[in-house]
mmCIF file of C-alpha atoms in Angstrom:
data_model
loop_
_atom_site.group_PDB
_atom_site.id
_atom_site.type_symbol
_atom_site.label_atom_id
_atom_site.label_comp_id
_atom_site.label_asym_id
_atom_site.label_seq_id
_atom_site.Cartn_x
_atom_site.Cartn_y
_atom_site.Cartn_z
ATOM 1 C CA UNK A 144 151.417 -123.803 142.470
ATOM 2 C CA UNK A 145 155.091 -124.637 142.446
ATOM 3 C CA UNK A 146 156.530 -126.643 145.318
ATOM 4 C CA UNK A 147 159.912 -125.622 146.699
ATOM 5 C CA UNK A 148 162.501 -128.334 147.241
ATOM 6 C CA UNK A 149 165.643 -127.578 149.219
ATOM 7 C CA UNK A 150 168.836 -128.495 147.312
ATOM 8 C CA UNK A 151 170.844 -131.350 148.779
ATOM 9 C CA UNK A 152 173.895 -130.383 150.796
ATOM 10 C CA UNK A 153 177.244 -132.130 150.886
ATOM 11 C CA UNK A 154 178.046 -134.162 154.000
ATOM 12 C CA UNK A 155 180.754 -131.650 154.842
ATOM 13 C CA UNK A 156 178.314 -128.729 154.611
ATOM 14 C CA UNK A 157 175.740 -130.650 156.603
ATOM 15 C CA UNK A 158 178.259 -131.438 159.345
ATOM 16 C CA UNK A 159 179.272 -127.794 159.512
ATOM 17 C CA UNK A 160 175.625 -126.751 159.663
ATOM 18 C CA UNK A 161 174.826 -129.141 162.505
ATOM 19 C CA UNK A 162 177.911 -128.080 164.462
ATOM 20 C CA UNK A 163 177.145 -124.383 164.058
ATOM 21 C CA UNK A 164 173.499 -124.849 164.933
ATOM 22 C CA UNK A 165 174.353 -126.757 168.081
ATOM 23 C CA UNK A 166 176.879 -124.136 169.122
ATOM 24 C CA UNK A 167 174.359 -121.359 168.593
ATOM 25 C CA UNK A 168 171.699 -123.080 170.643
ATOM 26 C CA UNK A 169 173.905 -124.329 173.454
ATOM 27 C CA UNK A 170 176.417 -121.754 174.598
ATOM 28 C CA UNK A 171 177.511 -118.217 174.564
ATOM 29 C CA UNK A 172 180.389 -118.443 172.134
ATOM 30 C CA UNK A 173 180.070 -115.273 170.157
ATOM 31 C CA UNK A 174 177.139 -116.455 168.194
ATOM 32 C CA UNK A 175 173.367 -116.435 168.616
ATOM 33 C CA UNK A 176 170.025 -114.462 168.001
ATOM 34 C CA UNK A 177 167.771 -112.138 165.935
ATOM 35 C CA UNK A 178 164.149 -113.162 165.663
ATOM 36 C CA UNK A 179 161.855 -115.524 167.483
ATOM 37 C CA UNK A 180 158.051 -115.487 167.443
ATOM 38 C CA UNK A 181 156.407 -113.479 170.187
ATOM 39 C CA UNK A 182 155.396 -115.874 172.972
ATOM 40 C CA UNK A 183 151.836 -116.157 174.118
ATOM 41 C CA UNK A 184 151.649 -113.843 177.178
ATOM 42 C CA UNK A 185 149.217 -116.291 178.801
ATOM 43 C CA UNK A 186 151.509 -119.269 178.339
ATOM 44 C CA UNK A 187 153.416 -120.341 181.423
ATOM 45 C CA UNK A 188 156.476 -122.404 182.089
ATOM 46 C CA UNK A 189 160.033 -122.839 180.912
ATOM 47 C CA UNK A 190 159.149 -122.914 177.215
ATOM 48 C CA UNK A 191 157.586 -119.442 177.373
ATOM 49 C CA UNK A 192 160.496 -118.047 179.392
ATOM 50 C CA UNK A 193 162.999 -119.382 176.869
ATOM 51 C CA UNK A 194 161.018 -117.875 174.008
ATOM 52 C CA UNK A 195 160.950 -114.490 175.737
ATOM 53 C CA UNK A 196 164.706 -114.612 176.341
ATOM 54 C CA UNK A 197 165.332 -115.498 172.702
ATOM 55 C CA UNK A 198 163.169 -112.603 171.596
ATOM 56 C CA UNK A 199 164.987 -110.176 173.894
ATOM 57 C CA UNK A 200 168.322 -111.472 172.634
ATOM 58 C CA UNK A 201 167.307 -111.022 169.002
ATOM 59 C CA UNK A 202 166.223 -107.446 169.674
ATOM 60 C CA UNK A 203 169.632 -106.757 171.225
ATOM 61 C CA UNK A 204 171.313 -108.344 168.199
ATOM 62 C CA UNK A 205 169.967 -105.700 165.819
ATOM 63 C CA UNK A 206 171.246 -102.970 168.143
ATOM 64 C CA UNK A 207 174.602 -104.765 168.218
ATOM 65 C CA UNK A 208 174.630 -104.899 164.415
ATOM 66 C CA UNK A 209 173.888 -101.168 164.247
ATOM 67 C CA UNK A 210 176.688 -100.329 166.669
ATOM 68 C CA UNK A 211 179.093 -102.554 164.744
ATOM 69 C CA UNK A 212 178.225 -100.842 161.462
ATOM 70 C CA UNK A 213 178.636 -97.409 163.072
ATOM 71 C CA UNK A 214 182.012 -98.416 164.501
ATOM 72 C CA UNK A 215 183.198 -99.413 161.039
ATOM 73 C CA UNK A 216 182.158 -96.072 159.567
ATOM 74 C CA UNK A 217 183.774 -94.121 162.406
ATOM 75 C CA UNK A 218 187.029 -96.080 162.065
ATOM 76 C CA UNK A 219 187.243 -95.142 158.375
ATOM 77 C CA UNK A 220 186.554 -91.490 159.197
ATOM 78 C CA UNK A 221 189.212 -91.465 161.924
ATOM 79 C CA UNK A 222 191.744 -93.063 159.580
ATOM 80 C CA UNK A 223 190.991 -90.479 156.876
ATOM 81 C CA UNK A 224 191.296 -87.557 159.302
ATOM 82 C CA UNK A 225 194.549 -88.890 160.703
ATOM 83 C CA UNK A 226 195.974 -89.378 157.203
ATOM 84 C CA UNK A 227 194.996 -85.823 156.270
ATOM 85 C CA UNK A 228 196.542 -84.467 159.480
ATOM 86 C CA UNK A 229 199.761 -86.361 158.783
ATOM 87 C CA UNK A 230 199.968 -84.866 155.276
ATOM 88 C CA UNK A 231 199.319 -81.385 156.647
ATOM 89 C CA UNK A 232 201.994 -81.919 159.301
ATOM 90 C CA UNK A 233 204.468 -82.891 156.582
ATOM 91 C CA UNK A 234 203.569 -79.811 154.514
ATOM 92 C CA UNK A 235 203.899 -77.629 157.587
ATOM 93 C CA UNK A 236 207.371 -79.011 158.264
ATOM 94 C CA UNK A 237 208.403 -78.222 154.680
ATOM 95 C CA UNK A 238 207.110 -74.676 155.025
ATOM 96 C CA UNK A 239 208.877 -74.295 158.350
ATOM 97 C CA UNK A 240 212.098 -75.268 156.614
ATOM 98 C CA UNK A 241 211.507 -72.482 154.083
ATOM 99 C CA UNK A 242 210.958 -70.014 156.915
ATOM 100 C CA UNK A 243 214.203 -71.183 158.479
ATOM 101 C CA UNK A 244 215.969 -70.387 155.229
ATOM 102 C CA UNK A 245 214.471 -66.879 155.279
ATOM 103 C CA UNK A 246 215.663 -66.399 158.841
ATOM 104 C CA UNK A 247 219.152 -67.658 157.970
ATOM 105 C CA UNK A 248 219.348 -65.273 155.023
ATOM 106 C CA UNK A 249 218.292 -62.371 157.228
ATOM 107 C CA UNK A 250 220.917 -63.290 159.779
ATOM 108 C CA UNK A 251 223.691 -63.389 157.148
ATOM 109 C CA UNK A 252 222.628 -60.025 155.794
ATOM 110 C CA UNK A 253 222.623 -58.222 159.087
ATOM 111 C CA UNK A 254 221.192 -60.202 161.966
ATOM 112 C CA UNK A 255 218.038 -62.127 162.747
ATOM 113 C CA UNK A 256 215.043 -59.902 163.286
ATOM 114 C CA UNK A 257 213.423 -60.418 166.680
ATOM 115 C CA UNK A 258 210.033 -60.750 165.024
ATOM 116 C CA UNK A 259 211.221 -63.695 162.931
ATOM 117 C CA UNK A 260 212.591 -65.336 166.065
ATOM 118 C CA UNK A 261 209.181 -64.915 167.646
ATOM 119 C CA UNK A 262 207.501 -66.509 164.626
ATOM 120 C CA UNK A 263 209.741 -69.548 164.492
ATOM 121 C CA UNK A 264 209.672 -70.254 168.179
ATOM 122 C CA UNK A 265 206.103 -69.538 169.241
ATOM 123 C CA UNK A 266 203.088 -67.740 167.807
ATOM 124 C CA UNK A 267 202.881 -66.831 164.089
ATOM 125 C CA UNK A 268 199.354 -65.460 164.574
ATOM 126 C CA UNK A 269 200.611 -62.920 167.054
ATOM 127 C CA UNK A 270 203.443 -62.053 164.742
ATOM 128 C CA UNK A 271 201.249 -61.458 161.697
ATOM 129 C CA UNK A 272 198.938 -59.268 163.743
ATOM 130 C CA UNK A 273 201.784 -56.816 164.172
ATOM 131 C CA UNK A 274 201.647 -54.901 160.875
ATOM 132 C CA UNK A 275 204.823 -52.955 161.650
ATOM 133 C CA UNK A 276 206.849 -56.189 161.432
ATOM 134 C CA UNK A 277 205.457 -56.998 157.963
ATOM 135 C CA UNK A 278 206.970 -53.844 156.573
ATOM 136 C CA UNK A 279 210.414 -55.338 157.184
ATOM 137 C CA UNK A 280 209.728 -58.447 155.002
ATOM 138 C CA UNK A 281 209.467 -59.002 151.269
ATOM 139 C CA UNK A 282 206.208 -60.081 149.589
ATOM 140 C CA UNK A 283 207.609 -63.597 149.195
ATOM 141 C CA UNK A 284 208.417 -63.796 152.886
ATOM 142 C CA UNK A 285 204.962 -62.525 153.875
ATOM 143 C CA UNK A 286 203.346 -65.121 151.599
ATOM 144 C CA UNK A 287 205.373 -67.898 153.234
ATOM 145 C CA UNK A 288 204.394 -66.706 156.689
ATOM 146 C CA UNK A 289 200.697 -66.511 155.794
ATOM 147 C CA UNK A 290 200.814 -70.043 154.348
ATOM 148 C CA UNK A 291 202.401 -71.263 157.559
ATOM 149 C CA UNK A 292 199.694 -69.609 159.606
ATOM 150 C CA UNK A 293 196.872 -71.053 157.455
ATOM 151 C CA UNK A 294 198.272 -74.594 157.431
ATOM 152 C CA UNK A 295 198.830 -74.520 161.162
ATOM 153 C CA UNK A 296 195.186 -73.600 161.704
ATOM 154 C CA UNK A 297 194.055 -76.369 159.336
ATOM 155 C CA UNK A 298 196.206 -78.898 161.174
ATOM 156 C CA UNK A 299 194.731 -77.932 164.531
ATOM 157 C CA UNK A 300 191.215 -78.275 163.094
ATOM 158 C CA UNK A 301 191.969 -81.735 161.627
ATOM 159 C CA UNK A 302 193.395 -82.899 164.934
ATOM 160 C CA UNK A 303 190.318 -81.634 166.782
ATOM 161 C CA UNK A 304 187.970 -83.462 164.409
ATOM 162 C CA UNK A 305 190.002 -86.662 164.712
ATOM 163 C CA UNK A 306 189.834 -86.482 168.511
ATOM 164 C CA UNK A 307 186.037 -86.062 168.416
ATOM 165 C CA UNK A 308 185.654 -89.057 166.087
ATOM 166 C CA UNK A 309 187.970 -91.118 168.274
ATOM 167 C CA UNK A 310 185.767 -90.385 171.281
ATOM 168 C CA UNK A 311 182.663 -91.407 169.307
ATOM 169 C CA UNK A 312 184.456 -94.580 168.245
ATOM 170 C CA UNK A 313 185.406 -95.419 171.833
ATOM 171 C CA UNK A 314 181.800 -94.870 172.978
ATOM 172 C CA UNK A 315 180.475 -97.050 170.145
ATOM 173 C CA UNK A 316 182.932 -99.832 170.939
ATOM 174 C CA UNK A 317 181.778 -99.736 174.560
ATOM 175 C CA UNK A 318 178.178 -100.036 173.339
ATOM 176 C CA UNK A 319 179.237 -103.030 171.239
ATOM 177 C CA UNK A 320 180.724 -104.707 174.284
ATOM 178 C CA UNK A 321 177.645 -103.987 176.387
ATOM 179 C CA UNK A 322 175.282 -105.403 173.753
ATOM 180 C CA UNK A 323 177.427 -108.483 173.310
ATOM 181 C CA UNK A 324 177.294 -109.141 177.067
ATOM 182 C CA UNK A 325 173.537 -108.596 177.047
ATOM 183 C CA UNK A 326 173.028 -111.065 174.204
ATOM 184 C CA UNK A 327 175.289 -113.655 175.764
ATOM 185 C CA UNK A 328 173.549 -113.226 179.109
ATOM 186 C CA UNK A 329 170.095 -113.790 177.606
ATOM 187 C CA UNK A 330 171.260 -116.874 175.726
ATOM 188 C CA UNK A 331 173.060 -118.273 178.752
ATOM 189 C CA UNK A 332 169.910 -117.864 180.851
ATOM 190 C CA UNK A 333 167.844 -119.505 178.096
ATOM 191 C CA UNK A 334 170.260 -122.429 178.039
ATOM 192 C CA UNK A 335 170.102 -122.703 181.828
ATOM 193 C CA UNK A 336 166.318 -122.946 181.615
ATOM 194 C CA UNK A 337 166.500 -125.475 178.779
ATOM 195 C CA UNK A 338 168.745 -127.607 180.958
ATOM 196 C CA UNK A 339 165.994 -127.737 183.591
ATOM 197 C CA UNK A 340 163.553 -129.310 181.125
ATOM 198 C CA UNK A 341 162.987 -133.042 181.176
ATOM 199 C CA UNK A 342 164.359 -135.180 178.380
ATOM 200 C CA UNK A 343 160.806 -135.582 177.081
ATOM 201 C CA UNK A 344 160.257 -131.805 177.019
ATOM 202 C CA UNK A 345 163.551 -131.184 175.233
ATOM 203 C CA UNK A 346 162.725 -133.872 172.690
ATOM 204 C CA UNK A 347 159.341 -132.270 172.045
ATOM 205 C CA UNK A 348 160.975 -128.872 171.502
ATOM 206 C CA UNK A 349 163.543 -130.349 169.108
ATOM 207 C CA UNK A 350 160.802 -132.182 167.248
ATOM 208 C CA UNK A 351 158.866 -128.926 166.853
ATOM 209 C CA UNK A 352 161.902 -127.213 165.320
ATOM 210 C CA UNK A 353 162.526 -130.193 163.072
ATOM 211 C CA UNK A 354 158.916 -130.133 161.878
ATOM 212 C CA UNK A 355 159.333 -126.438 161.020
ATOM 213 C CA UNK A 356 162.477 -127.232 159.042
ATOM 214 C CA UNK A 357 160.852 -130.137 157.212
ATOM 215 C CA UNK A 358 157.742 -128.153 156.344
ATOM 216 C CA UNK A 359 160.056 -125.548 154.808
ATOM 217 C CA UNK A 360 161.178 -128.150 152.276
ATOM 218 C CA UNK A 361 157.590 -128.761 151.123
ATOM 219 C CA UNK A 362 156.304 -125.197 151.081
ATOM 220 C CA UNK A 363 154.063 -124.066 148.213
ATOM 221 C CA UNK A 364 155.223 -120.648 146.995
ATOM 222 C CA UNK A 365 153.111 -120.094 143.918
ATOM 223 C CA UNK A 366 154.338 -118.633 140.624
ATOM 224 C CA UNK A 367 154.136 -114.894 141.204
ATOM 225 C CA UNK A 368 157.063 -112.875 139.867
ATOM 226 C CA UNK A 369 159.173 -110.320 141.718
ATOM 227 C CA UNK A 370 158.724 -106.573 141.334
ATOM 228 C CA UNK A 371 162.222 -106.071 139.872
ATOM 229 C CA UNK A 372 165.169 -108.033 138.533
ATOM 230 C CA UNK A 373 167.281 -106.990 141.506
ATOM 231 C CA UNK A 374 164.689 -108.208 144.005
ATOM 232 C CA UNK A 375 164.390 -111.458 142.064
ATOM 233 C CA UNK A 376 168.170 -111.946 142.093
ATOM 234 C CA UNK A 377 168.377 -111.212 145.838
ATOM 235 C CA UNK A 378 165.515 -113.633 146.549
ATOM 236 C CA UNK A 379 167.229 -116.367 144.504
ATOM 237 C CA UNK A 380 170.419 -115.833 146.496
ATOM 238 C CA UNK A 381 168.486 -116.113 149.760
ATOM 239 C CA UNK A 382 166.766 -119.310 148.577
ATOM 240 C CA UNK A 383 170.197 -120.876 148.044
ATOM 241 C CA UNK A 384 170.878 -120.440 151.780
ATOM 242 C CA UNK A 385 167.905 -122.484 153.010
ATOM 243 C CA UNK A 386 169.178 -124.888 155.656
ATOM 244 C CA UNK A 387 172.049 -122.667 156.807
ATOM 245 C CA UNK A 388 172.195 -122.083 160.596
ATOM 246 C CA UNK A 389 171.141 -118.968 162.457
ATOM 247 C CA UNK A 390 174.124 -117.274 164.157
ATOM 248 C CA UNK A 391 173.871 -113.846 165.765
ATOM 249 C CA UNK A 392 175.889 -111.105 164.107
ATOM 250 C CA UNK A 393 176.572 -113.334 161.088
ATOM 251 C CA UNK A 394 176.092 -112.132 157.512
ATOM 252 C CA UNK A 395 177.027 -115.174 155.450
ATOM 253 C CA UNK A 396 177.804 -116.979 153.419
ATOM 254 C CA UNK A 397 177.264 -120.046 155.614
ATOM 255 C CA UNK A 398 175.454 -118.609 158.653
ATOM 256 C CA UNK A 399 173.158 -115.644 159.203
ATOM 257 C CA UNK A 400 171.065 -113.625 161.575
ATOM 258 C CA UNK A 401 167.869 -112.125 160.132
ATOM 259 C CA UNK A 402 169.222 -108.886 158.655
ATOM 260 C CA UNK A 403 172.488 -110.613 157.805
ATOM 261 C CA UNK A 404 170.592 -112.843 155.385
ATOM 262 C CA UNK A 405 168.743 -110.009 153.650
ATOM 263 C CA UNK A 406 171.780 -107.719 153.360
ATOM 264 C CA UNK A 407 173.942 -110.607 152.072
ATOM 265 C CA UNK A 408 171.347 -111.628 149.503
ATOM 266 C CA UNK A 409 170.976 -108.118 148.091
ATOM 267 C CA UNK A 410 174.738 -107.781 147.991
ATOM 268 C CA UNK A 411 174.830 -110.876 145.752
ATOM 269 C CA UNK A 412 172.437 -109.004 143.461
ATOM 270 C CA UNK A 413 174.792 -106.003 143.332
ATOM 271 C CA UNK A 414 172.672 -103.877 145.675
ATOM 272 C CA UNK A 415 173.961 -102.418 148.932
ATOM 273 C CA UNK A 416 171.359 -102.049 151.685
ATOM 274 C CA UNK A 417 171.828 -101.173 155.389
ATOM 275 C CA UNK A 418 172.872 -103.920 157.792
ATOM 276 C CA UNK A 419 170.137 -103.684 160.434
ATOM 277 C CA UNK A 420 166.442 -104.492 160.200
ATOM 278 C CA UNK A 421 165.521 -101.028 161.514
ATOM 279 C CA UNK A 422 167.503 -99.323 158.743
ATOM 280 C CA UNK A 423 166.307 -101.777 156.111
ATOM 281 C CA UNK A 424 162.757 -100.806 157.095
ATOM 282 C CA UNK A 425 163.379 -97.421 155.430
ATOM 283 C CA UNK A 426 165.654 -98.535 152.598
ATOM 284 C CA UNK A 427 163.113 -98.539 149.765
ATOM 285 C CA UNK A 428 159.468 -98.055 148.878
ATOM 286 C CA UNK A 429 157.134 -98.910 151.744
ATOM 287 C CA UNK A 430 154.374 -101.458 151.052
ATOM 288 C CA UNK A 431 151.707 -101.313 153.748
ATOM 289 C CA UNK A 432 149.558 -104.258 152.696
ATOM 290 C CA UNK A 433 150.541 -107.920 152.783
ATOM 291 C CA UNK A 434 148.385 -108.509 149.737
ATOM 292 C CA UNK A 435 150.487 -106.036 147.719
ATOM 293 C CA UNK A 436 153.793 -107.782 148.415
ATOM 294 C CA UNK A 437 155.712 -109.654 145.733
ATOM 295 C CA UNK A 438 158.438 -112.282 146.135
ATOM 296 C CA UNK A 439 161.742 -110.603 146.949
ATOM 297 C CA UNK A 440 160.188 -107.701 148.871
ATOM 298 C CA UNK A 441 161.467 -107.316 152.414
ATOM 299 C CA UNK A 442 159.070 -107.994 155.278
ATOM 300 C CA UNK A 443 159.543 -105.928 158.443
ATOM 301 C CA UNK A 444 158.231 -107.641 161.581
ATOM 302 C CA UNK A 445 157.636 -106.637 165.224
ATOM 303 C CA UNK A 446 156.718 -103.199 166.533
ATOM 304 C CA UNK A 447 160.363 -102.372 167.227
ATOM 305 C CA UNK A 448 161.260 -103.441 163.643
ATOM 306 C CA UNK A 449 163.714 -106.004 165.020
ATOM 307 C CA UNK A 450 163.050 -108.732 162.454
ATOM 308 C CA UNK A 451 163.266 -108.858 158.677
ATOM 309 C CA UNK A 452 162.948 -111.498 155.980
ATOM 310 C CA UNK A 453 161.921 -111.942 152.346
ATOM 311 C CA UNK A 454 158.363 -112.274 151.192
ATOM 312 C CA UNK A 455 158.396 -115.648 149.420
ATOM 313 C CA UNK A 456 154.900 -115.733 147.955
ATOM 314 C CA UNK A 457 151.700 -117.480 149.049
ATOM 315 C CA UNK A 458 151.803 -115.907 152.523
ATOM 316 C CA UNK A 459 155.276 -117.258 153.321
ATOM 317 C CA UNK A 460 158.378 -115.567 154.694
ATOM 318 C CA UNK A 461 161.934 -116.737 153.960
ATOM 319 C CA UNK A 462 164.071 -115.798 156.949
ATOM 320 C CA UNK A 463 166.689 -116.726 159.521
ATOM 321 C CA UNK A 464 164.378 -116.895 162.532
ATOM 322 C CA UNK A 465 166.148 -117.652 165.828
ATOM 323 C CA UNK A 466 168.961 -119.432 167.707
ATOM 324 C CA UNK A 467 169.150 -123.128 166.934
ATOM 325 C CA UNK A 468 167.045 -122.743 163.789
ATOM 326 C CA UNK A 469 167.926 -122.740 160.110
ATOM 327 C CA UNK A 470 167.175 -120.371 157.260
ATOM 328 C CA UNK A 471 163.712 -121.537 156.255
ATOM 329 C CA UNK A 472 160.269 -120.731 154.878
ATOM 330 C CA UNK A 473 157.472 -120.136 157.327
ATOM 331 C CA UNK A 474 153.878 -118.965 157.285
ATOM 332 C CA UNK A 475 153.768 -115.241 158.124
ATOM 333 C CA UNK A 476 150.461 -115.750 159.891
ATOM 334 C CA UNK A 477 151.809 -118.566 162.062
ATOM 335 C CA UNK A 478 155.157 -116.923 162.827
ATOM 336 C CA UNK A 479 153.634 -115.134 165.830
ATOM 337 C CA UNK A 480 155.354 -111.859 164.874
ATOM 338 C CA UNK A 481 153.234 -108.863 163.872
ATOM 339 C CA UNK A 482 153.702 -107.652 160.302
ATOM 340 C CA UNK A 483 154.593 -103.939 160.163
ATOM 341 C CA UNK A 484 155.157 -103.248 156.456
ATOM 342 C CA UNK A 485 157.037 -104.407 153.399
ATOM 343 C CA UNK A 486 159.922 -102.709 151.621
ATOM 344 C CA UNK A 487 160.472 -102.883 147.873
ATOM 345 C CA UNK A 488 164.106 -102.461 146.773
ATOM 346 C CA UNK A 489 164.387 -101.406 143.263
#
């Protein structure tokens, strides 16, 4: 079996990694969680409470990521609708100018018809419904009036659609703010609890994380190939990020949450996949058995599908696990998170 060795990092990159990791683990900047092992429900004490808070924060992170992605889509739709409405408004103004010319010509030839006055000042629909008035206009004039009526209706429809999208966007942005507060609250409470631990307890926790990071450098992955060239390319990209810090809401290139790592890696392979773990769970062909997975397949973890990583071979997952941790390899069995299914991207 082949042994994985993490590439050496420059001192500058290492300093940045340490700084970012410390910031993620210590405070509520705008950075923190997406996937910690499920704590033992029978375990008591501060350690278990911190683990539960981290898990709750990571679950909220994926909802935050989903709301952020939705907000981006809605903003593009609103911009497109507003651009279309602006073009229609411009065309309507041009047509109104033409109608003004018709009215001026009528006035010079014998006075402005009251029906044309009604059209230009208020309701063209009501005007066109009066067939007796149409008899007084030429075919060209009628065509201009009908165009005006049609474009005015289109403009009203575009404005209505834009207003609906704007409301959706406002609601989604509120959801974003709520999720951000929830995440920050969970992390702040976790930090408060960590601060109550003795120096010996904190040292033991740090040592446990460091052991996990070191064991990642010596992991045996085996020699099994990926199911496709794209999966292989994405997996290679993810492997190049080993040692990068976990940061909630981050999608690379130097920090990641769980789904940020997988979406970034596939993007490097020229494949666009959804941003959240829940959406990635349905992004390709489902693989129900761990034994059927190949390196580069996605692994969906937890019953709420709130964690995702790459299958790395030999029972290992490559993932960005939790606040204060780094992108690393870890035994799926020992991760403490239930395996739901794998996803093969083609």
